[in-house]
Structures are given as C-alpha cells and as structure tokens.
mmCIF file of C-alpha atoms and ligand atoms in Angstrom:
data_model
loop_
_atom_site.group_PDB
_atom_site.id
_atom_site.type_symbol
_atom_site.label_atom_id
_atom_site.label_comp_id
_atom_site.label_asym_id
_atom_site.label_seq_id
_atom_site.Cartn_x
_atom_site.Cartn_y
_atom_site.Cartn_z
ATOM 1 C CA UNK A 41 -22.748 -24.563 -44.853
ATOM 2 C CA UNK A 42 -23.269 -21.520 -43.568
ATOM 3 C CA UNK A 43 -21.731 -20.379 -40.300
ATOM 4 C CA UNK A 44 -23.076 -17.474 -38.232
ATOM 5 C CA UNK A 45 -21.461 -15.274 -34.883
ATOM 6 C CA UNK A 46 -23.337 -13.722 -32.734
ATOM 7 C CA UNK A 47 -21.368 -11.228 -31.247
ATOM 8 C CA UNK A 48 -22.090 -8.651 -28.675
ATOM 9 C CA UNK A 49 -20.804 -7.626 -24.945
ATOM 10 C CA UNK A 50 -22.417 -9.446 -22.190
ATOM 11 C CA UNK A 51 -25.870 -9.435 -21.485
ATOM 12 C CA UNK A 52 -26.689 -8.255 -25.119
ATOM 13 C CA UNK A 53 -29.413 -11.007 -25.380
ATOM 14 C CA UNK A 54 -26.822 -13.538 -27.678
ATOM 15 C CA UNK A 55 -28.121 -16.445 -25.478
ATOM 16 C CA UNK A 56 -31.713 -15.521 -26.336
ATOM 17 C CA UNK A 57 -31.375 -14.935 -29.778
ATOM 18 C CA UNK A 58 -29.289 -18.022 -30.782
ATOM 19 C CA UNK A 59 -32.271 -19.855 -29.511
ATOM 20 C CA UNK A 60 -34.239 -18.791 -31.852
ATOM 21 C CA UNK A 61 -31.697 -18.403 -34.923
ATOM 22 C CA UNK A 62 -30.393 -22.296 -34.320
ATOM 23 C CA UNK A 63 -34.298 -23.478 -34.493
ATOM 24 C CA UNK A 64 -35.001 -21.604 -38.022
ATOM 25 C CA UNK A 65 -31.960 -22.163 -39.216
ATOM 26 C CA UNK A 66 -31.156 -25.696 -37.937
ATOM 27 C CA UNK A 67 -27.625 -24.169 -37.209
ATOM 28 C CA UNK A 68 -25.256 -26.119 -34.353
ATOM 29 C CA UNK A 69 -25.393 -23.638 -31.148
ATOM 30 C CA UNK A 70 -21.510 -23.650 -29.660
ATOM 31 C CA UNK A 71 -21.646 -20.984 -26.733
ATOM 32 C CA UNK A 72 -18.278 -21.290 -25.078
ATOM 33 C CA UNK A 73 -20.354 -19.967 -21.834
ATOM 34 C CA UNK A 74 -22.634 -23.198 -21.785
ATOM 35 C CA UNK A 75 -19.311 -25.258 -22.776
ATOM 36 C CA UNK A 76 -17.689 -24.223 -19.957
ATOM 37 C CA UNK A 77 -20.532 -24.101 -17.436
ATOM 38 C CA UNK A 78 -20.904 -27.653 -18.057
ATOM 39 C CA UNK A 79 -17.359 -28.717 -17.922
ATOM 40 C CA UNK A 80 -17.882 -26.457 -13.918
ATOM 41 C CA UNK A 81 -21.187 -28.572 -13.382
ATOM 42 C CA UNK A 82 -19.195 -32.089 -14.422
ATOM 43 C CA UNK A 83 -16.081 -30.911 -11.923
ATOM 44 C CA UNK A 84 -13.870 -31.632 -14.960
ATOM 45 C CA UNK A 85 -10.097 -30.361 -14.626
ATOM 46 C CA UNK A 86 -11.074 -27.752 -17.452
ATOM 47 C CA UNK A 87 -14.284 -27.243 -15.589
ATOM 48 C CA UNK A 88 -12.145 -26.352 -11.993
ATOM 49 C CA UNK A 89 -9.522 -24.467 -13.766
ATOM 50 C CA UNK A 90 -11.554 -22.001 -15.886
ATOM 51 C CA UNK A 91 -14.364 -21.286 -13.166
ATOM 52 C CA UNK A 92 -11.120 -19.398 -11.302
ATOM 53 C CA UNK A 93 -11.788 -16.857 -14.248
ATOM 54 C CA UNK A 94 -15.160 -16.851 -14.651
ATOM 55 C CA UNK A 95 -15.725 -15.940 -10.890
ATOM 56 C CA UNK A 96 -13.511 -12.828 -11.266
ATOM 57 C CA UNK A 97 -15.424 -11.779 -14.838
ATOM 58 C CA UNK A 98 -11.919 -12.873 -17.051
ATOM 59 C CA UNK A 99 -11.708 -14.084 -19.987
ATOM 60 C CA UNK A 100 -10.272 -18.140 -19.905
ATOM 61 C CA UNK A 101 -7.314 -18.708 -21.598
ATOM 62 C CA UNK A 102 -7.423 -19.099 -25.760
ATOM 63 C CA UNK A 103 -5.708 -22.343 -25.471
ATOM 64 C CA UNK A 104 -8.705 -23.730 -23.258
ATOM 65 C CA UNK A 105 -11.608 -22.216 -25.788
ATOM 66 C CA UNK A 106 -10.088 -22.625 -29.215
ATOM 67 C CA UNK A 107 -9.243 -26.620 -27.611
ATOM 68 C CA UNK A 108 -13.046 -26.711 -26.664
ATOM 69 C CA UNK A 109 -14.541 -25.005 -30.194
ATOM 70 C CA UNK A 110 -12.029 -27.461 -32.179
ATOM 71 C CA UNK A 111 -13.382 -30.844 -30.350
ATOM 72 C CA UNK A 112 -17.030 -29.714 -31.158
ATOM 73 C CA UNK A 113 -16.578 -29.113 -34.919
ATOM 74 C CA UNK A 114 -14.728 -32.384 -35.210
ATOM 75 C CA UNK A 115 -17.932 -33.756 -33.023
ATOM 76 C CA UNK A 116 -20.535 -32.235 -35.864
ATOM 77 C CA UNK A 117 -19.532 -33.466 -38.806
ATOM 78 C CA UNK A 118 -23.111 -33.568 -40.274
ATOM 79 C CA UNK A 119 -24.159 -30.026 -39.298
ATOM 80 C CA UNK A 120 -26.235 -27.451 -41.793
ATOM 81 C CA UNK A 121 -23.845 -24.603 -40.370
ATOM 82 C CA UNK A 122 -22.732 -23.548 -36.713
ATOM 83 C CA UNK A 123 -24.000 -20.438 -34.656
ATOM 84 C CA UNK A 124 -20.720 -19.469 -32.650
ATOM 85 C CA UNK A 125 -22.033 -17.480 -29.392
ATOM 86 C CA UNK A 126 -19.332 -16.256 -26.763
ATOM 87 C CA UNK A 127 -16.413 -16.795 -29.215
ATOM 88 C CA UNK A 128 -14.182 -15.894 -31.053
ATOM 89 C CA UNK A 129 -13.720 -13.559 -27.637
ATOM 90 C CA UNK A 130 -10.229 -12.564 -28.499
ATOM 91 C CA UNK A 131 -8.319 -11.584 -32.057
ATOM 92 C CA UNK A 132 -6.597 -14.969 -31.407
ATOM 93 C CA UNK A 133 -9.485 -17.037 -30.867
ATOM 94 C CA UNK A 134 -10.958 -15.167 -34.387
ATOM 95 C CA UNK A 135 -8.217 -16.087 -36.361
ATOM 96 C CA UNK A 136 -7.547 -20.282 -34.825
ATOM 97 C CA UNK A 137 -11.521 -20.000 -35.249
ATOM 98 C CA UNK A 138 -10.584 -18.831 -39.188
ATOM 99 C CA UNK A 139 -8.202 -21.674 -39.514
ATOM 100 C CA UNK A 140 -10.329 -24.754 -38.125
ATOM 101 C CA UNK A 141 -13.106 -23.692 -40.559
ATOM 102 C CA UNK A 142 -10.322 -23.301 -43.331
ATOM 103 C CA UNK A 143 -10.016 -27.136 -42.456
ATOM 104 C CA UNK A 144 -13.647 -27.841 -43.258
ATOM 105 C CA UNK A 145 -13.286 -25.867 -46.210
ATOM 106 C CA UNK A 146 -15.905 -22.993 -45.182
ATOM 107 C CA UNK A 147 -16.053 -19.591 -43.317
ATOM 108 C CA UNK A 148 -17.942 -17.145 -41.371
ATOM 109 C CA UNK A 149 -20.902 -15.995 -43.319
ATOM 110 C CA UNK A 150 -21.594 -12.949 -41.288
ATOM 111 C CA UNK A 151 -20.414 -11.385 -37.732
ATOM 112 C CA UNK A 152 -24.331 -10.200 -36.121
ATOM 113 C CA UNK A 153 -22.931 -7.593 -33.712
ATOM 114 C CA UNK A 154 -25.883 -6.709 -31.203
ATOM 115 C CA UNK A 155 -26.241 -3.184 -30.077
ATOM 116 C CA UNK A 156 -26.956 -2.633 -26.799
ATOM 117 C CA UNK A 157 -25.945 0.598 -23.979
ATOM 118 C CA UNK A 158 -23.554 0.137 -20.894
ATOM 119 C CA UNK A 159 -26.649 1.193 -18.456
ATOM 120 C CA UNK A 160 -29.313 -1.195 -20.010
ATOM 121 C CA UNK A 161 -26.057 -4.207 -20.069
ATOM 122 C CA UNK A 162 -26.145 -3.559 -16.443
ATOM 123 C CA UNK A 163 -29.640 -3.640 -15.786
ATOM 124 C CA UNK A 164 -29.951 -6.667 -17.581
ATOM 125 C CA UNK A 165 -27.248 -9.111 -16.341
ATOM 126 C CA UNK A 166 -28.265 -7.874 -12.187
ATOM 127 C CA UNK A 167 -31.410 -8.985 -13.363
ATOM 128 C CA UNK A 168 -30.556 -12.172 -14.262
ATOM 129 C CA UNK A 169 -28.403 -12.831 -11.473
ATOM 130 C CA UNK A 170 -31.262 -12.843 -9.227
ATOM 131 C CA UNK A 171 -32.658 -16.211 -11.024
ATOM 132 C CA UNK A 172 -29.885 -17.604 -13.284
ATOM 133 C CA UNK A 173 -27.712 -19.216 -10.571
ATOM 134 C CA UNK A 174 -24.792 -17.694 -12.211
ATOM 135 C CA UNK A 175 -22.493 -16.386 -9.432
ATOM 136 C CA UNK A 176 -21.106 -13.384 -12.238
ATOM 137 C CA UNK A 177 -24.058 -12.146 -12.896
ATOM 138 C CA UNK A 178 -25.370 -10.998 -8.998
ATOM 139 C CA UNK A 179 -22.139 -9.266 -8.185
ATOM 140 C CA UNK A 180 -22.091 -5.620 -9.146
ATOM 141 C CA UNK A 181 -17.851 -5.883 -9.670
ATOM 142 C CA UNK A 182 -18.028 -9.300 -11.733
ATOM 143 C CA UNK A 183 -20.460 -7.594 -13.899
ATOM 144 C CA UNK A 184 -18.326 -4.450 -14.310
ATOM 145 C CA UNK A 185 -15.221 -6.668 -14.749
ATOM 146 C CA UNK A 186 -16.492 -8.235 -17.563
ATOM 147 C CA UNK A 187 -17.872 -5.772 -19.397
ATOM 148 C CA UNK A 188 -14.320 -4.120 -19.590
ATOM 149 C CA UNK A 189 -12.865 -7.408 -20.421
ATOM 150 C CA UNK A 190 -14.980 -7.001 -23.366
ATOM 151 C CA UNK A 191 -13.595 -3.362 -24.111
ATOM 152 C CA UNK A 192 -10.620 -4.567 -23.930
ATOM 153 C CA UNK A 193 -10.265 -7.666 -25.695
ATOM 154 C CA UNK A 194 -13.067 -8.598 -27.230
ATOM 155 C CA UNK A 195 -14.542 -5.448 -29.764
ATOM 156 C CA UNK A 196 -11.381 -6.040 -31.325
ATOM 157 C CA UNK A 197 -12.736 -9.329 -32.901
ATOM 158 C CA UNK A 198 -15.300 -6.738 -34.373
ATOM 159 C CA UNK A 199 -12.648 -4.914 -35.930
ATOM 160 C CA UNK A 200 -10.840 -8.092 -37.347
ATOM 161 C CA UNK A 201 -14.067 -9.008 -39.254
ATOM 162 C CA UNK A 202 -14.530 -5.716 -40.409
ATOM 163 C CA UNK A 203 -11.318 -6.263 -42.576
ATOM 164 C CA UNK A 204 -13.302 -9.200 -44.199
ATOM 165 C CA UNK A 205 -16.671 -6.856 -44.783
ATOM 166 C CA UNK A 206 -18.270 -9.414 -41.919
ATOM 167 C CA UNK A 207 -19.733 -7.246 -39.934
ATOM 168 C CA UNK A 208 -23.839 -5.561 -39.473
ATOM 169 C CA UNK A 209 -24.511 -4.090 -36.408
ATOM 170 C CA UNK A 210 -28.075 -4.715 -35.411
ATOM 171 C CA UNK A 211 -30.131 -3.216 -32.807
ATOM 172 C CA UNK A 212 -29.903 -5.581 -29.339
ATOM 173 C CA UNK A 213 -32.616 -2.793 -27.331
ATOM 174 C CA UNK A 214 -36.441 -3.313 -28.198
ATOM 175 C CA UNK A 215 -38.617 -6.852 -27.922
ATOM 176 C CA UNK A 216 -37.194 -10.324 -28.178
ATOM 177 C CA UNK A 217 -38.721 -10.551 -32.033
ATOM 178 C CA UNK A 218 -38.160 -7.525 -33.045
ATOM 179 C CA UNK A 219 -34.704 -8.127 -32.552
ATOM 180 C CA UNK A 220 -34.775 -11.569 -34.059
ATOM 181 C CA UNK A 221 -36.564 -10.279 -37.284
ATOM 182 C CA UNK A 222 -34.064 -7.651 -37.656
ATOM 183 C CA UNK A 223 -31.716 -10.476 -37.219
ATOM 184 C CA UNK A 224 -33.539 -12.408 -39.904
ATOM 185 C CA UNK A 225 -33.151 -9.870 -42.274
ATOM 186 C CA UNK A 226 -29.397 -9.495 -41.999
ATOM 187 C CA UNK A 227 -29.456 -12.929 -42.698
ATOM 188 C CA UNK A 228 -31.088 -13.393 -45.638
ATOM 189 C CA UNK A 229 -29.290 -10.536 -47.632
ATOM 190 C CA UNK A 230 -25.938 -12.624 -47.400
ATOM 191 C CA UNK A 231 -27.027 -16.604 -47.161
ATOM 192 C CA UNK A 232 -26.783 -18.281 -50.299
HETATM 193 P P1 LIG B 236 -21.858 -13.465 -21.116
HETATM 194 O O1 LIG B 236 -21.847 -13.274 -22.610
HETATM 195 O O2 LIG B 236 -23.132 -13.065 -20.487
HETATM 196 O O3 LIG B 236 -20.653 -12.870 -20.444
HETATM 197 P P2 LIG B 236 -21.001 -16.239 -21.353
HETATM 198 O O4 LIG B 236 -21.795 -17.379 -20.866
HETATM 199 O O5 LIG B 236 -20.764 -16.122 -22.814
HETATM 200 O O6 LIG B 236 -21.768 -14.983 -20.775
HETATM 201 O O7 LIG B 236 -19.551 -16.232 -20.647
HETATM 202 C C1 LIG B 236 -19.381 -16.343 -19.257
HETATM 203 C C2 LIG B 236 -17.872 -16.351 -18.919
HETATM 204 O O8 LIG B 236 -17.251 -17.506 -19.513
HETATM 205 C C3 LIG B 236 -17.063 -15.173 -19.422
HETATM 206 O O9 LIG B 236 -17.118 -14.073 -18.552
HETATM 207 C C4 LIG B 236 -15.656 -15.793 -19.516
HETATM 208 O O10 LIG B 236 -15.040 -15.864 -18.240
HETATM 209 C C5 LIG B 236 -15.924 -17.212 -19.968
HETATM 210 N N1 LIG B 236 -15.881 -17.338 -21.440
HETATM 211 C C6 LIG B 236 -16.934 -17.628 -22.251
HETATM 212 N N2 LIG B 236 -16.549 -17.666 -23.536
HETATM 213 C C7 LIG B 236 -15.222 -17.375 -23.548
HETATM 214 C C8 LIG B 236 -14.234 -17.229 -24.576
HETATM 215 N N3 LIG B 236 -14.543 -17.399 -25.870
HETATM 216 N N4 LIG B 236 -12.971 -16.909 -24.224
HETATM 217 C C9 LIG B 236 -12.636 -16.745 -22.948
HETATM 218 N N5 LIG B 236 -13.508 -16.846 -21.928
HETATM 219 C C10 LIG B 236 -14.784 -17.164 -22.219
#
C-alpha cells in the first residue's frame, strides 16, 4: 500500500491534481472538502453543523474529520493505497491520521506540498467562485479567512512530517501537467 497527501493552502490546485494522481495510481481519493460538501448537499446533522464553519472559511472541528477519514478507511478495505487531500489540516488530525494507518499496519509514503504565492491563491479561488457554486470561494473575506486558517493551523502539519523526512515541496504555479509530472517524479523516487 502506498498512501500519498497532497498538501498545500487553498486553491493550490490539490483538487486538480488528485484527479489525475488517483487515475495513474489507482489510489482511493478522500478529500475531507468533497466529504463534507456532500454530508451539506444530503442535509445530514454533520452536513448542517460543519457548513456553520465552512461559510466563515474555519476549519471544522478534528473530532468531525478524523470521525469522517476513520469511517472511509474502514469502508476501503481493498484499496491499492489512499490519496488524502484536505487532511490531515491540523497537527492533531496528522497524528489520529498516523494512528488509524498504524491500525492497517502502513503509513504515509510521502507529504506532496504544492507551492503556490498568496496573490496567484487569490486569483485562483475568486476565479472559481464565479462557477464552482461554492459560497467560500466568491467572497473576498472567506477567501482571506481561510487562507490564514491555513497559516495558522495547517503548515504546521508540514512541519510534523518534516520530523519523519515526509516532505518535497513541488512547484503548484505553471500548467496542469507540468505540475503533475513533477508530481510523478516525486513519486517514483520513494514508491516501492
Ligand atoms: P480548499 O482546499 O480550497 O480550502 P476544501 O474543499 O479542501 O477546499 O475545504 C473547504 C472547507 O472545508 C475548509 O475551508 C474547511 O472549512 C473545511 N475542511 C475541509 N477539510 C478539513 C479538515 N481536514 N479539517 C477541518 N476542516 C476542513
């Protein structure tokens, strides 16, 4: 098994790129975004509860995430590997995230850390708000808001796999498969 996260701040193209990674790889695709936009789109008591954060560009509560990430590995029994995209999002979702895959006796293979500037992050996620549907990506604040959620809390997950020698930041600015090969690459240096 080998078991891949994408990690990056928002709007760094992780959506786009784990298409492509989970289709050459044949890798299980568990974005906590898509997880919890579909819980919203079902009107599920998770669903009603975390869209309260989402709205304002926080980050959900571990408890709700790690619940979610732990229901779909026990759900995939079968799978060649998973592609984690949108989580771990905290240093305590990293380390439950560490301990469920203790349970299925494997690990993270490598940490993919896209690199992509504040301005073009921007850009990017207005852009999509004008034909996603997603109300936090056409509001200027909610953008904003999230991206220093990510200072925050979540490039700290970055440092917590650099203690394990996880980590290779690759380029996130230039075409779709460029950034995909360099991707590639990473990725075949350290999968067995
Ligand atoms: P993006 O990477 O563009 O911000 P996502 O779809 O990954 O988009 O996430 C959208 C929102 O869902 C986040 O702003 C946050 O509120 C919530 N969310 C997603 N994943 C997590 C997570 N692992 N922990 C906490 N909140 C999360």
């Amino acid at each position: 098994m080998f078991n891949i996260i994408l990690f990056g701040p928002p709007g760094s193209g992780k959506g786009t790129q784990s298409e492509k990674l989970i289709f050459k790889y044949e890798l299980k695709h568990l974005s906590t975004g898509d997880l919890l936009r579909s819980e919203i789109a079902s009107q599920t008591e998770l669903g009603l509860e975390a869209k309260k954060f989402m709205n304002k560009g926080e980050l959900v509560p571990d408890e709700v995430v790690i619940g979610m990430i732990s229901s779909a590995l026990e759900n995939n029994p079968h799978s060649k590997g998973f592609l984690f995209d949108g989580f771990p999002r905290t240093e305590a979702q990293a380390a439950a995230l560490d301990q469920l895959l203790k349970f299925k006796q494997t690990e993270i293979g490598v940490v993919l850390a896209l690199q992509v500037c504040e301005e073009e992050l921007i850009k990017r996620l207005l852009n999509r708000g004008l034909t996603s549907g997603r109300p936090d990506d056409n509001n200027g604040e909610v953008v904003k808001a999230r991206i220093i959620e990510y200072h925050k809390k979540t490039s700290a997950v970055a440092d917590y796999y650099r203690r394990f020698d996880k980590v290779v930041e690759v380029p996130g600015e230039g075409t779709v498969d460029e950034i995909f090969e360099s991707l590639c690459a990473e990725i075949a240096k350290r999968k067995p």
